Amino acid sequence: MRNPNRSGLLAVLAAALAFSPGSAPAISQSGELKEMRRVGHTDLQGRPAYHPNFIEYQDGRVIAFIGTHGGSAANPLRPGRPVEFNGTFIVDITDPAKPVEKFHIPGPASGAQTQSNRMCLGDDLPRGTRGHVYMMRNVQTGTLAVSGYEVWDVTNVTNPTLVGEMRGLRNTHKHWWECKTGIAYLPGSKADPRWRQGQSMVIADWSAPSNPIYLRTHGLPGGQPSGIGPVPPSLHGPISAHEHPNATGALARSATPDDVIGNRLYLAYGVGDDGVLQVLDRKKLLPLPYGTFIGSPDDPTNEQLEGPQTSILWMSPDQGGHTSFPVFGMKPNSYRDFTEFQTRDIVLLASESTSDNCREAPHWSFIVDVTVENSKTAPPGTRVQQNVWQGPMVISSMYLDPRAGEKYPRGNYCKRGARFGVHSSEENFTNPFYGRLTFLAYFTGGVRAWDIREPQTPVEVGFYVPESNALTEPDGYMTNNLEVDNRGYVLAVDRNGAGFDIIELLGMAKKIGLGQN
């Protein structure tokens, strides 16, 4: 395993050498990079990839799981190279310089997309088997008999087995799984009763990998079966802070004992337009005996849907909510001389670009200050307001000017043949850069690293823009999603088939990220 803390000088020297005696050739580098370099790559059989995630096995191996969009391709990992529907890759990244594709779990049907995945150790799941590892993935397809979520036992990375499933759900996508409780928050909705907001949030107790228990469905008011008026935007994904390392710590402006980090969920709706950021009180969201919610699990009233809401931000119609990743307890140096609000809670809120060649409005990743969740009491507000939801506010953006690409041979990012603009951020609470740096997938703009220590003025400190290869679709490379593992490596995948890159932070950017500068 490489040491993620080795000096930037050694890293630069290693990147400069084509090879050295007794070693393998060094991996090639993009001509468009700053304070970052690629240390490992695998091609993922040319399949379009979506969500990279990782887990450390009980024996110390670091294994990545990578979801894909629909399609099919030959699988050289199996005898005879059978053609398989795109599914989920299992990649051993213990040595980031030598990632090894171990297995491809095919999708269950033609056209199905298995974009998202979450993993839990059996040692953590309340009803898991010790020593085992489990992966939950979504299945998105128009066929209700197939669409839903699956749990696989992936203890043996070359022979995973399906152990649990919840079918019959519409519009599944990017979910969240609490390993210590087994509670799963699943974008989608049941077919009957039929929600107007198809991509709502199904909540299940999935503490037993083989036996999910449906608890309830949550969404925005008006999205439920009995709702009226305009249909609210769809949920893209939830993030629960229940297993944050400081889960018992108070929020920056807590008012009650329940105002702690681990009692919050952050939901992003709208994807690329009509966005909404919603913050929920986990205790009030979950039904008895898991929480305190009392109401209809399938058709709650508007009042019952608003009951667990602690905060909400309605975005501009041209911006959507793709990823809503919270960062708690920030203490910017520039606030030291002030007497109030020196500690801040923020959310990194990304709006997804959805059209090639910038044929749309520009999209941004916002920093939203949620220090004041609402004005129901003081604190968190300074006084009660007419609008009880007054509180969250956008204080800055992490916008990449497409003209920045004109410094390089490939030119303006808007004119590189695919999408340009933000897609998503990393979302790992235990990565070593948490609270100091964030990383954004910017499609043709590649991977971008931002210093967020002063959240009102974020600064880009590094980037790595991959290049097309022989497997890339005709419209070129497109960095789709990324994650940062617990060692600090950025895991990035390509939407157009260019594969999976493992990227290392270098130099001053790394020092900032590690709190050394």
Short mmCIF file of C-alpha atoms in Angstrom, two decimals:
data_model
loop_
_atom_site.label_atom_id
_atom_site.label_comp_id
_atom_site.label_asym_id
_atom_site.label_seq_id
_atom_site.Cartn_x
_atom_site.Cartn_y
_atom_site.Cartn_z
CA MET A 1 0.00 0.00 0.00
CA ARG A 2 1.36 3.41 -0.88
CA ASN A 3 1.77 5.93 1.86
CA PRO A 4 -0.57 8.85 1.08
CA ASN A 5 1.63 11.19 3.13
CA ARG A 6 4.85 10.83 1.18
CA SER A 7 6.39 14.07 0.06
CA GLY A 8 5.24 15.96 -3.00
CA LEU A 9 8.85 16.01 -4.28
CA LEU A 10 9.06 12.23 -4.43
CA ALA A 11 5.68 12.09 -6.11
CA VAL A 12 6.72 14.56 -8.78
CA LEU A 13 9.95 12.65 -9.43
CA ALA A 14 8.05 9.39 -9.74
CA ALA A 15 5.64 10.92 -12.21
CA ALA A 16 8.49 12.26 -14.30
CA LEU A 17 10.20 8.89 -14.72
CA ALA A 18 8.91 6.67 -17.51
CA PHE A 19 10.35 3.65 -15.70
CA SER A 20 13.15 2.58 -13.45
CA PRO A 21 15.10 -0.67 -13.28
CA GLY A 22 13.02 -3.45 -11.80
CA SER A 23 9.79 -1.44 -11.77
CA ALA A 24 6.73 -1.21 -13.99
CA PRO A 25 6.34 1.77 -16.35
CA ALA A 26 4.91 4.84 -14.65
CA ILE A 27 1.31 5.64 -15.45
CA SER A 28 0.75 8.37 -18.00
CA GLN A 29 -0.42 11.82 -16.92
CA SER A 30 -2.82 14.34 -18.40
CA GLY A 31 -1.33 17.51 -19.80
CA GLU A 32 -3.86 19.45 -17.73
CA LEU A 33 -3.21 19.18 -14.01
CA LYS A 34 -2.25 21.17 -10.93
CA GLU A 35 -1.14 19.74 -7.56
CA MET A 36 -2.65 16.38 -8.52
CA ARG A 37 -1.49 13.33 -10.42
CA ARG A 38 -2.91 10.02 -11.51
CA VAL A 39 -1.41 7.06 -9.68
CA GLY A 40 -3.63 4.22 -10.91
CA HIS A 41 -6.09 3.35 -13.65
CA THR A 42 -8.31 0.55 -14.87
CA ASP A 43 -10.57 0.68 -17.91
CA LEU A 44 -13.79 -0.86 -16.48
CA GLN A 45 -14.22 -2.68 -19.81
CA GLY A 46 -15.21 0.62 -21.43
CA ARG A 47 -18.52 0.74 -19.58
CA PRO A 48 -19.97 4.16 -18.63
CA ALA A 49 -19.42 4.52 -14.89
CA TYR A 50 -21.35 6.47 -12.27
CA HIS A 51 -20.72 6.08 -8.56
CA PRO A 52 -17.35 4.99 -7.12
CA ASN A 53 -17.36 3.98 -3.47
CA PHE A 54 -15.05 1.97 -1.24
CA ILE A 55 -14.83 -0.02 1.97
CA GLU A 56 -11.95 -1.40 4.00
CA TYR A 57 -12.36 -5.13 4.57
CA GLN A 58 -11.66 -6.72 7.94
CA ASP A 59 -8.30 -7.99 6.62
CA GLY A 60 -7.18 -4.50 5.59
CA ARG A 61 -7.91 -4.68 1.86
CA VAL A 62 -9.47 -1.57 0.33
CA ILE A 63 -12.11 -2.55 -2.22
CA ALA A 64 -13.90 -0.14 -4.57
CA PHE A 65 -17.39 -0.69 -5.92
CA ILE A 66 -18.31 1.21 -9.06
CA GLY A 67 -21.80 1.54 -10.50
CA THR A 68 -22.62 2.00 -14.17
CA HIS A 69 -25.20 3.37 -16.54
CA GLY A 70 -27.16 1.08 -18.85
CA GLY A 71 -25.73 -0.87 -21.78
CA SER A 72 -23.82 -4.07 -22.30
CA ALA A 73 -20.30 -5.27 -23.13
CA ALA A 74 -18.17 -8.38 -23.17
CA ASN A 75 -16.73 -9.33 -19.79
CA PRO A 76 -13.13 -10.60 -20.11
CA LEU A 77 -13.09 -11.50 -16.41
CA ARG A 78 -15.19 -14.57 -17.17
CA PRO A 79 -14.39 -17.55 -19.41
CA GLY A 80 -15.61 -17.02 -22.95
CA ARG A 81 -15.97 -13.24 -22.50
CA PRO A 82 -19.79 -13.34 -22.24
CA VAL A 83 -21.71 -10.18 -23.06
CA GLU A 84 -23.24 -8.85 -19.84
CA PHE A 85 -25.58 -6.00 -19.02
CA ASN A 86 -23.70 -3.16 -17.34
CA GLY A 87 -23.70 -3.58 -13.59
CA THR A 88 -21.33 -3.13 -10.65
CA PHE A 89 -17.54 -3.47 -10.70
CA ILE A 90 -15.54 -4.78 -7.77
CA VAL A 91 -11.98 -3.41 -7.89
CA ASP A 92 -9.18 -4.08 -5.41
CA ILE A 93 -7.46 -0.73 -4.79
CA THR A 94 -5.33 -1.79 -1.82
CA ASP A 95 -2.32 -0.77 -3.88
CA PRO A 96 -3.60 2.39 -5.61
CA ALA A 97 -0.88 2.09 -8.26
CA LYS A 98 -2.14 -1.35 -9.25
CA PRO A 99 -5.93 -1.48 -9.09
CA VAL A 100 -7.26 -4.91 -10.04
CA GLU A 101 -10.72 -5.57 -11.45
CA LYS A 102 -11.92 -8.61 -9.53
CA PHE A 103 -15.52 -9.07 -10.68
CA HIS A 104 -18.39 -7.53 -12.58
CA ILE A 105 -21.91 -8.10 -11.19
CA PRO A 106 -24.19 -7.75 -14.23
CA GLY A 107 -27.32 -5.68 -14.16
CA PRO A 108 -30.48 -7.79 -13.85
CA ALA A 109 -32.14 -6.73 -17.11
CA SER A 110 -31.61 -4.94 -20.39
CA GLY A 111 -31.55 -1.19 -19.93
CA ALA A 112 -31.25 -1.42 -16.16
CA GLN A 113 -28.91 1.04 -14.50
CA THR A 114 -27.14 0.14 -11.27
CA GLN A 115 -25.55 3.51 -10.69
CA SER A 116 -25.23 3.70 -6.93
CA ASN A 117 -23.75 1.47 -4.24
CA ARG A 118 -23.20 1.51 -0.47
CA MET A 119 -21.31 -1.06 1.58
CA CYS A 120 -21.41 -2.26 5.18
CA LEU A 121 -19.35 -4.69 7.20
CA GLY A 122 -21.29 -7.55 8.69
CA ASP A 123 -19.54 -6.70 11.96
CA ASP A 124 -21.42 -3.37 11.96
CA LEU A 125 -24.88 -4.32 10.69
CA PRO A 126 -27.04 -5.30 13.68
CA ARG A 127 -28.17 -8.50 11.98
CA GLY A 128 -25.26 -9.06 9.61
CA THR A 129 -22.85 -11.97 9.77
CA ARG A 130 -19.52 -11.18 11.38
CA GLY A 131 -16.63 -11.37 8.97
CA HIS A 132 -18.88 -10.74 5.97
CA VAL A 133 -19.19 -7.64 3.77
CA TYR A 134 -22.37 -6.44 2.06
CA MET A 135 -23.06 -4.14 -0.89
CA MET A 136 -26.41 -2.49 -1.58
CA ARG A 137 -27.08 -1.20 -5.09
CA ASN A 138 -30.00 0.41 -6.84
CA VAL A 139 -31.63 -0.99 -9.96
CA GLN A 140 -33.23 1.70 -12.08
CA THR A 141 -35.50 0.51 -14.87
CA GLY A 142 -39.07 0.94 -16.08
CA THR A 143 -39.89 -2.69 -15.30
CA LEU A 144 -41.36 -2.77 -11.79
CA ALA A 145 -40.66 -6.46 -11.33
CA VAL A 146 -36.95 -5.63 -11.55
CA SER A 147 -36.65 -2.03 -10.36
CA GLY A 148 -35.63 -1.50 -6.75
CA TYR A 149 -32.62 -2.29 -4.55
CA GLU A 150 -30.44 -5.36 -4.06
CA VAL A 151 -28.02 -6.45 -1.32
CA TRP A 152 -25.11 -8.68 -2.25
CA ASP A 153 -22.74 -10.58 -0.01
CA VAL A 154 -19.38 -9.48 -1.42
CA THR A 155 -17.16 -11.14 1.17
CA ASN A 156 -15.60 -13.16 -1.63
CA VAL A 157 -14.84 -10.47 -4.19
CA THR A 158 -14.65 -13.00 -7.02
CA ASN A 159 -17.90 -14.75 -6.14
CA PRO A 160 -20.52 -12.32 -4.80
CA THR A 161 -24.02 -13.64 -4.08
CA LEU A 162 -27.41 -11.91 -4.05
CA VAL A 163 -28.87 -12.17 -0.54
CA GLY A 164 -31.65 -9.57 -0.33
CA GLU A 165 -33.88 -7.45 -2.53
CA MET A 166 -36.70 -4.92 -2.51
CA ARG A 167 -38.42 -4.79 -5.90
CA GLY A 168 -41.37 -2.89 -7.26
CA LEU A 169 -39.96 0.58 -6.61
CA ARG A 170 -40.07 3.36 -9.19
CA ASN A 171 -37.31 5.85 -9.97
CA THR A 172 -34.53 4.43 -7.81
CA HIS A 173 -31.21 6.20 -7.61
CA LYS A 174 -28.52 7.38 -5.15
CA HIS A 175 -29.26 5.95 -1.71
CA TRP A 176 -27.71 5.97 1.77
CA TRP A 177 -27.25 3.04 4.17
CA GLU A 178 -26.49 3.48 7.87
CA CYS A 179 -24.28 0.53 8.75
CA LYS A 180 -24.62 0.74 12.54
CA THR A 181 -28.44 0.78 12.41
CA GLY A 182 -29.24 -0.78 9.05
CA ILE A 183 -31.64 2.04 8.18
CA ALA A 184 -31.66 2.65 4.41
CA TYR A 185 -32.86 5.83 2.74
CA LEU A 186 -33.84 4.88 -0.80
CA PRO A 187 -34.80 7.33 -3.56
CA GLY A 188 -37.92 6.01 -5.24
CA SER A 189 -41.51 5.20 -4.40
CA LYS A 190 -43.93 2.31 -4.29
CA ALA A 191 -46.18 1.67 -7.27
CA ASP A 192 -49.25 1.39 -5.03
CA PRO A 193 -50.24 3.72 -3.54
CA ARG A 194 -48.64 5.77 -6.29
CA TRP A 195 -46.77 8.89 -5.25
CA ARG A 196 -47.04 11.92 -7.52
CA GLN A 197 -43.36 12.61 -6.79
CA GLY A 198 -41.99 9.36 -8.21
CA GLN A 199 -38.49 9.81 -6.85
CA SER A 200 -39.43 10.31 -3.21
CA MET A 201 -37.65 8.54 -0.35
CA VAL A 202 -38.52 5.01 0.74
CA ILE A 203 -37.18 4.26 4.23
CA ALA A 204 -36.43 0.67 5.23
CA ASP A 205 -34.88 -1.26 8.09
CA TRP A 206 -32.24 -3.26 6.19
CA SER A 207 -30.29 -4.37 9.25
CA ALA A 208 -30.76 -7.99 8.14
CA PRO A 209 -29.17 -8.20 4.67
CA SER A 210 -31.72 -10.77 3.48
CA ASN A 211 -34.83 -9.20 4.98
CA PRO A 212 -35.60 -5.52 4.36
CA ILE A 213 -38.56 -4.11 6.28
CA TYR A 214 -40.45 -1.20 4.73
CA LEU A 215 -41.02 1.62 7.20
CA ARG A 216 -42.47 4.60 5.34
CA THR A 217 -42.11 7.00 2.41
CA HIS A 218 -41.09 10.65 2.76
CA GLY A 219 -41.16 13.47 0.24
CA LEU A 220 -41.95 17.12 -0.23
CA PRO A 221 -45.51 18.27 0.53
CA GLY A 222 -47.73 17.72 -2.47
CA GLY A 223 -45.77 14.72 -3.70
CA GLN A 224 -47.77 12.13 -1.77
CA PRO A 225 -50.67 10.19 -3.39
CA SER A 226 -53.28 12.58 -1.99
CA GLY A 227 -51.23 15.68 -2.77
CA ILE A 228 -52.56 18.55 -4.84
CA GLY A 229 -51.03 21.39 -6.81
CA PRO A 230 -47.80 21.30 -8.80
CA VAL A 231 -45.73 18.15 -8.39
CA PRO A 232 -42.58 18.92 -6.39
CA PRO A 233 -39.14 18.10 -7.80
CA SER A 234 -37.69 14.61 -7.46
CA LEU A 235 -35.27 13.56 -4.75
CA HIS A 236 -31.81 12.89 -6.09
CA GLY A 237 -30.17 11.61 -2.94
CA PRO A 238 -30.10 11.73 0.86
CA ILE A 239 -27.09 11.89 3.17
CA SER A 240 -27.42 10.87 6.81
CA ALA A 241 -24.98 12.24 9.38
CA HIS A 242 -25.94 9.56 11.91
CA GLU A 243 -22.51 7.91 11.65
CA HIS A 244 -20.47 11.09 11.44
CA PRO A 245 -17.33 10.78 13.63
CA ASN A 246 -18.74 13.54 15.85
CA ALA A 247 -22.34 12.35 15.70
CA THR A 248 -23.05 13.28 19.32
CA GLY A 249 -21.66 16.78 18.90
CA ALA A 250 -24.05 19.72 18.98
CA LEU A 251 -24.89 21.67 15.84
CA ALA A 252 -23.38 25.14 15.68
CA ARG A 253 -26.63 26.77 16.87
CA SER A 254 -28.34 23.97 18.76
CA ALA A 255 -31.51 24.70 20.71
CA THR A 256 -32.50 21.27 22.05
CA PRO A 257 -30.76 18.00 22.99
CA ASP A 258 -31.87 16.58 19.63
CA ASP A 259 -29.97 19.27 17.71
CA VAL A 260 -26.89 17.12 17.26
CA ILE A 261 -24.98 16.17 14.13
CA GLY A 262 -26.09 12.54 14.15
CA ASN A 263 -29.76 13.50 14.20
CA ARG A 264 -29.76 15.15 10.78
CA LEU A 265 -30.35 14.11 7.17
CA TYR A 266 -29.60 16.32 4.17
CA LEU A 267 -31.71 15.82 1.05
CA ALA A 268 -31.11 17.28 -2.42
CA TYR A 269 -34.03 17.56 -4.82
CA GLY A 270 -34.27 18.69 -8.42
CA VAL A 271 -30.95 17.47 -9.88
CA GLY A 272 -30.40 20.26 -12.42
CA ASP A 273 -33.34 22.67 -11.95
CA ASP A 274 -36.01 23.72 -9.44
CA GLY A 275 -33.73 22.58 -6.66
CA VAL A 276 -34.52 22.14 -2.99
CA LEU A 277 -32.24 21.49 -0.03
CA GLN A 278 -34.16 19.93 2.86
CA VAL A 279 -32.76 19.12 6.31
CA LEU A 280 -34.58 16.57 8.44
CA ASP A 281 -34.64 15.63 12.11
CA ARG A 282 -33.90 11.89 11.91
CA LYS A 283 -35.73 11.12 15.15
CA LYS A 284 -38.92 12.81 13.96
CA LEU A 285 -38.60 11.21 10.51
CA LEU A 286 -38.44 7.57 11.59
CA PRO A 287 -41.59 5.80 12.83
CA LEU A 288 -41.97 4.01 16.13
CA PRO A 289 -39.94 2.27 17.56
CA TYR A 290 -37.06 3.75 15.53
CA GLY A 291 -38.14 7.35 16.12
CA THR A 292 -41.22 9.36 17.01
CA PHE A 293 -43.10 9.72 13.70
CA ILE A 294 -46.80 8.87 13.95
CA GLY A 295 -48.71 9.06 10.69
CA SER A 296 -49.49 7.30 7.46
CA PRO A 297 -46.43 5.47 6.10
CA ASP A 298 -47.77 5.59 2.53
CA ASP A 299 -49.84 8.78 2.29
CA PRO A 300 -48.81 11.27 4.97
CA THR A 301 -50.43 14.67 5.19
CA ASN A 302 -48.51 17.83 4.37
CA GLU A 303 -48.24 18.51 8.10
CA GLN A 304 -46.80 15.04 8.69
CA LEU A 305 -44.25 15.57 5.90
CA GLU A 306 -43.19 18.92 7.36
CA GLY A 307 -43.03 17.55 10.90
CA PRO A 308 -39.41 16.30 10.71
CA GLN A 309 -38.23 19.24 8.60
CA THR A 310 -35.75 21.46 10.43
CA SER A 311 -34.67 23.52 7.45
CA ILE A 312 -35.39 24.11 3.78
CA LEU A 313 -33.88 26.17 0.97
CA TRP A 314 -35.74 26.70 -2.30
CA MET A 315 -33.21 27.28 -5.06
CA SER A 316 -33.45 29.30 -8.26
CA PRO A 317 -35.40 27.52 -11.05
CA ASP A 318 -32.23 27.23 -13.15
CA GLN A 319 -30.32 25.38 -10.37
CA GLY A 320 -30.95 21.93 -8.93
CA GLY A 321 -29.94 19.78 -6.02
CA HIS A 322 -27.74 16.80 -6.90
CA THR A 323 -25.52 16.32 -3.83
CA SER A 324 -25.98 17.89 -0.38
CA PHE A 325 -22.91 17.11 1.71
CA PRO A 326 -22.72 18.73 5.16
CA VAL A 327 -19.59 20.02 6.90
CA PHE A 328 -19.99 20.79 10.59
CA GLY A 329 -18.28 23.00 13.15
CA MET A 330 -16.20 25.15 10.83
CA LYS A 331 -14.20 27.93 12.53
CA PRO A 332 -12.84 30.23 9.80
CA ASN A 333 -9.80 32.21 10.87
CA SER A 334 -11.30 35.41 9.52
CA TYR A 335 -14.18 35.16 12.05
CA ARG A 336 -11.95 35.21 15.14
CA ASP A 337 -12.42 38.90 15.94
CA PHE A 338 -16.21 38.73 15.76
CA THR A 339 -18.33 38.09 18.84
CA GLU A 340 -21.10 35.93 17.31
CA PHE A 341 -21.45 33.10 14.80
CA GLN A 342 -17.77 32.19 14.87
CA THR A 343 -18.67 28.51 14.32
CA ARG A 344 -20.56 27.53 11.19
CA ASP A 345 -22.31 24.50 9.71
CA ILE A 346 -22.40 24.41 5.91
CA VAL A 347 -23.70 22.21 3.11
CA LEU A 348 -21.90 21.68 -0.19
CA LEU A 349 -24.82 21.75 -2.62
CA ALA A 350 -24.12 20.78 -6.23
CA SER A 351 -26.41 21.46 -9.20
CA GLU A 352 -25.89 19.02 -12.05
CA SER A 353 -25.17 20.17 -15.59
CA THR A 354 -27.27 18.08 -17.97
CA SER A 355 -26.58 19.20 -21.55
CA ASP A 356 -23.58 18.84 -23.84
CA ASN A 357 -21.61 21.88 -24.99
CA CYS A 358 -23.23 24.19 -22.41
CA ARG A 359 -26.62 24.25 -24.15
CA GLU A 360 -28.26 25.23 -20.85
CA ALA A 361 -27.86 27.65 -17.96
CA PRO A 362 -24.50 27.58 -16.15
CA HIS A 363 -24.51 25.34 -13.07
CA TRP A 364 -22.71 25.90 -9.80
CA SER A 365 -21.76 24.08 -6.66
CA PHE A 366 -22.92 26.25 -3.78
CA ILE A 367 -21.76 26.62 -0.22
CA VAL A 368 -24.91 27.00 1.85
CA ASP A 369 -24.66 28.27 5.42
CA VAL A 370 -27.11 26.23 7.53
CA THR A 371 -25.84 27.51 10.88
CA VAL A 372 -29.34 28.89 11.41
CA GLU A 373 -31.62 26.04 10.39
CA ASN A 374 -34.82 28.05 10.91
CA SER A 375 -36.25 30.96 12.89
CA LYS A 376 -38.69 28.99 15.03
CA THR A 377 -36.64 29.73 18.16
CA ALA A 378 -33.67 31.80 19.24
CA PRO A 379 -31.27 30.06 18.93
CA PRO A 380 -30.83 28.87 16.23
CA GLY A 381 -32.21 32.15 14.89
CA THR A 382 -31.59 35.54 16.47
CA ARG A 383 -35.33 36.06 16.87
CA VAL A 384 -38.56 34.46 15.69
CA GLN A 385 -39.49 35.63 12.17
CA GLN A 386 -42.69 35.77 10.15
CA ASN A 387 -41.20 33.11 7.88
CA VAL A 388 -40.26 30.29 10.24
CA TRP A 389 -38.01 28.73 7.58
CA GLN A 390 -35.75 31.76 7.39
CA GLY A 391 -32.18 30.63 7.91
CA PRO A 392 -30.22 28.77 5.18
CA MET A 393 -28.38 31.06 2.80
CA VAL A 394 -26.01 30.61 -0.11
CA ILE A 395 -22.79 32.39 0.82
CA SER A 396 -20.57 31.44 -2.14
CA SER A 397 -20.14 29.16 -5.13
CA MET A 398 -17.39 26.99 -6.53
CA TYR A 399 -17.83 27.91 -10.16
CA LEU A 400 -15.33 26.97 -12.83
CA ASP A 401 -15.18 29.40 -15.74
CA PRO A 402 -15.22 27.31 -18.95
CA ARG A 403 -12.70 29.75 -20.45
CA ALA A 404 -10.12 28.36 -18.01
CA GLY A 405 -9.74 25.49 -20.46
CA GLU A 406 -8.40 27.85 -23.09
CA LYS A 407 -4.99 27.74 -21.40
CA TYR A 408 -4.67 24.18 -22.69
CA PRO A 409 -4.70 22.62 -26.19
CA ARG A 410 -8.20 21.16 -25.82
CA GLY A 411 -9.61 24.64 -25.33
CA ASN A 412 -12.78 26.02 -23.77
CA TYR A 413 -14.52 23.43 -21.57
CA CYS A 414 -17.87 24.23 -23.19
CA LYS A 415 -16.52 23.20 -26.58
CA ARG A 416 -14.98 19.82 -25.80
CA GLY A 417 -17.93 17.82 -27.11
CA ALA A 418 -19.59 16.68 -23.87
CA ARG A 419 -21.12 18.16 -20.74
CA PHE A 420 -19.33 20.90 -18.85
CA GLY A 421 -20.21 21.94 -15.32
CA VAL A 422 -20.48 20.52 -11.86
CA HIS A 423 -22.03 17.13 -11.23
CA SER A 424 -21.31 16.09 -7.66
CA SER A 425 -18.95 16.29 -4.71
CA GLU A 426 -17.27 13.67 -2.58
CA GLU A 427 -19.32 12.60 0.45
CA ASN A 428 -17.05 10.73 2.87
CA PHE A 429 -17.06 12.11 6.42
CA THR A 430 -13.85 10.26 7.30
CA ASN A 431 -11.60 11.33 4.44
CA PRO A 432 -8.47 13.11 5.77
CA PHE A 433 -9.30 16.39 4.02
CA TYR A 434 -12.84 16.75 5.41
CA GLY A 435 -13.64 20.29 6.50
CA ARG A 436 -10.65 21.83 4.71
CA LEU A 437 -10.90 20.71 1.08
CA THR A 438 -13.69 19.45 -1.09
CA PHE A 439 -13.49 17.79 -4.49
CA LEU A 440 -15.95 18.28 -7.34
CA ALA A 441 -16.57 16.29 -10.52
CA TYR A 442 -16.87 18.83 -13.31
CA PHE A 443 -17.48 16.63 -16.39
CA THR A 444 -15.16 18.06 -19.11
CA GLY A 445 -13.55 20.15 -16.35
CA GLY A 446 -12.33 16.96 -14.66
CA VAL A 447 -11.62 16.74 -10.92
CA ARG A 448 -11.36 20.05 -9.08
CA ALA A 449 -10.06 20.57 -5.52
CA TRP A 450 -11.34 23.55 -3.52
CA ASP A 451 -10.08 25.07 -0.27
CA ILE A 452 -13.23 25.71 1.81
CA ARG A 453 -11.63 26.78 5.09
CA GLU A 454 -13.07 30.25 4.48
CA PRO A 455 -16.46 29.12 3.18
CA GLN A 456 -17.52 32.57 1.99
CA THR A 457 -14.48 32.68 -0.36
CA PRO A 458 -13.54 29.16 -1.53
CA VAL A 459 -10.35 28.90 -3.60
CA GLU A 460 -9.52 26.29 -6.23
CA VAL A 461 -6.14 24.77 -5.31
CA GLY A 462 -5.79 21.81 -7.65
CA PHE A 463 -7.25 19.90 -10.56
CA TYR A 464 -6.78 16.87 -12.77
CA VAL A 465 -8.51 16.78 -16.15
CA PRO A 466 -8.39 13.28 -17.67
CA GLU A 467 -7.91 12.65 -21.37
CA SER A 468 -9.91 10.56 -23.79
CA ASN A 469 -8.66 7.10 -24.61
CA ALA A 470 -9.46 4.33 -27.08
CA LEU A 471 -12.50 3.28 -25.04
CA THR A 472 -14.09 6.70 -24.77
CA GLU A 473 -17.32 7.35 -26.60
CA PRO A 474 -17.11 9.73 -29.59
CA ASP A 475 -18.06 12.81 -27.57
CA GLY A 476 -14.99 12.42 -25.38
CA TYR A 477 -14.09 12.00 -21.73
CA MET A 478 -16.43 13.20 -18.98
CA THR A 479 -15.54 12.95 -15.28
CA ASN A 480 -18.84 11.78 -13.82
CA ASN A 481 -18.52 11.10 -10.10
CA LEU A 482 -15.79 10.88 -7.49
CA GLU A 483 -15.09 9.92 -3.91
CA VAL A 484 -12.15 10.37 -1.53
CA ASP A 485 -11.08 7.28 0.38
CA ASN A 486 -9.81 7.24 3.96
CA ARG A 487 -6.21 7.41 2.74
CA GLY A 488 -6.84 10.58 0.74
CA TYR A 489 -6.93 9.12 -2.77
CA VAL A 490 -9.52 10.57 -5.12
CA LEU A 491 -11.50 7.87 -6.94
CA ALA A 492 -12.91 9.25 -10.21
CA VAL A 493 -14.88 7.60 -13.00
CA ASP A 494 -15.79 8.50 -16.57
CA ARG A 495 -19.35 8.70 -17.89
CA ASN A 496 -18.30 7.93 -21.46
CA GLY A 497 -16.26 4.77 -20.90
CA ALA A 498 -12.72 6.05 -20.25
CA GLY A 499 -12.53 4.07 -17.01
CA PHE A 500 -11.53 4.57 -13.40
CA ASP A 501 -8.70 6.81 -12.19
CA ILE A 502 -7.05 6.94 -8.77
CA ILE A 503 -5.67 10.43 -8.19
CA GLU A 504 -3.32 11.74 -5.54
CA LEU A 505 -3.16 15.25 -4.12
CA LEU A 506 0.27 16.91 -4.04
CA GLY A 507 2.20 19.91 -2.78
CA MET A 508 0.58 22.86 -1.09
CA ALA A 509 -2.92 21.59 -1.84
CA LYS A 510 -2.18 18.45 0.14
CA LYS A 511 -0.71 20.43 3.02
CA ILE A 512 -3.86 22.55 3.15
CA GLY A 513 -6.01 19.44 3.08
CA LEU A 514 -4.11 17.82 5.93
CA GLY A 515 -4.13 20.98 8.05
CA GLN A 516 -0.38 21.48 7.70
CA ASN A 517 -0.66 24.98 6.26
#
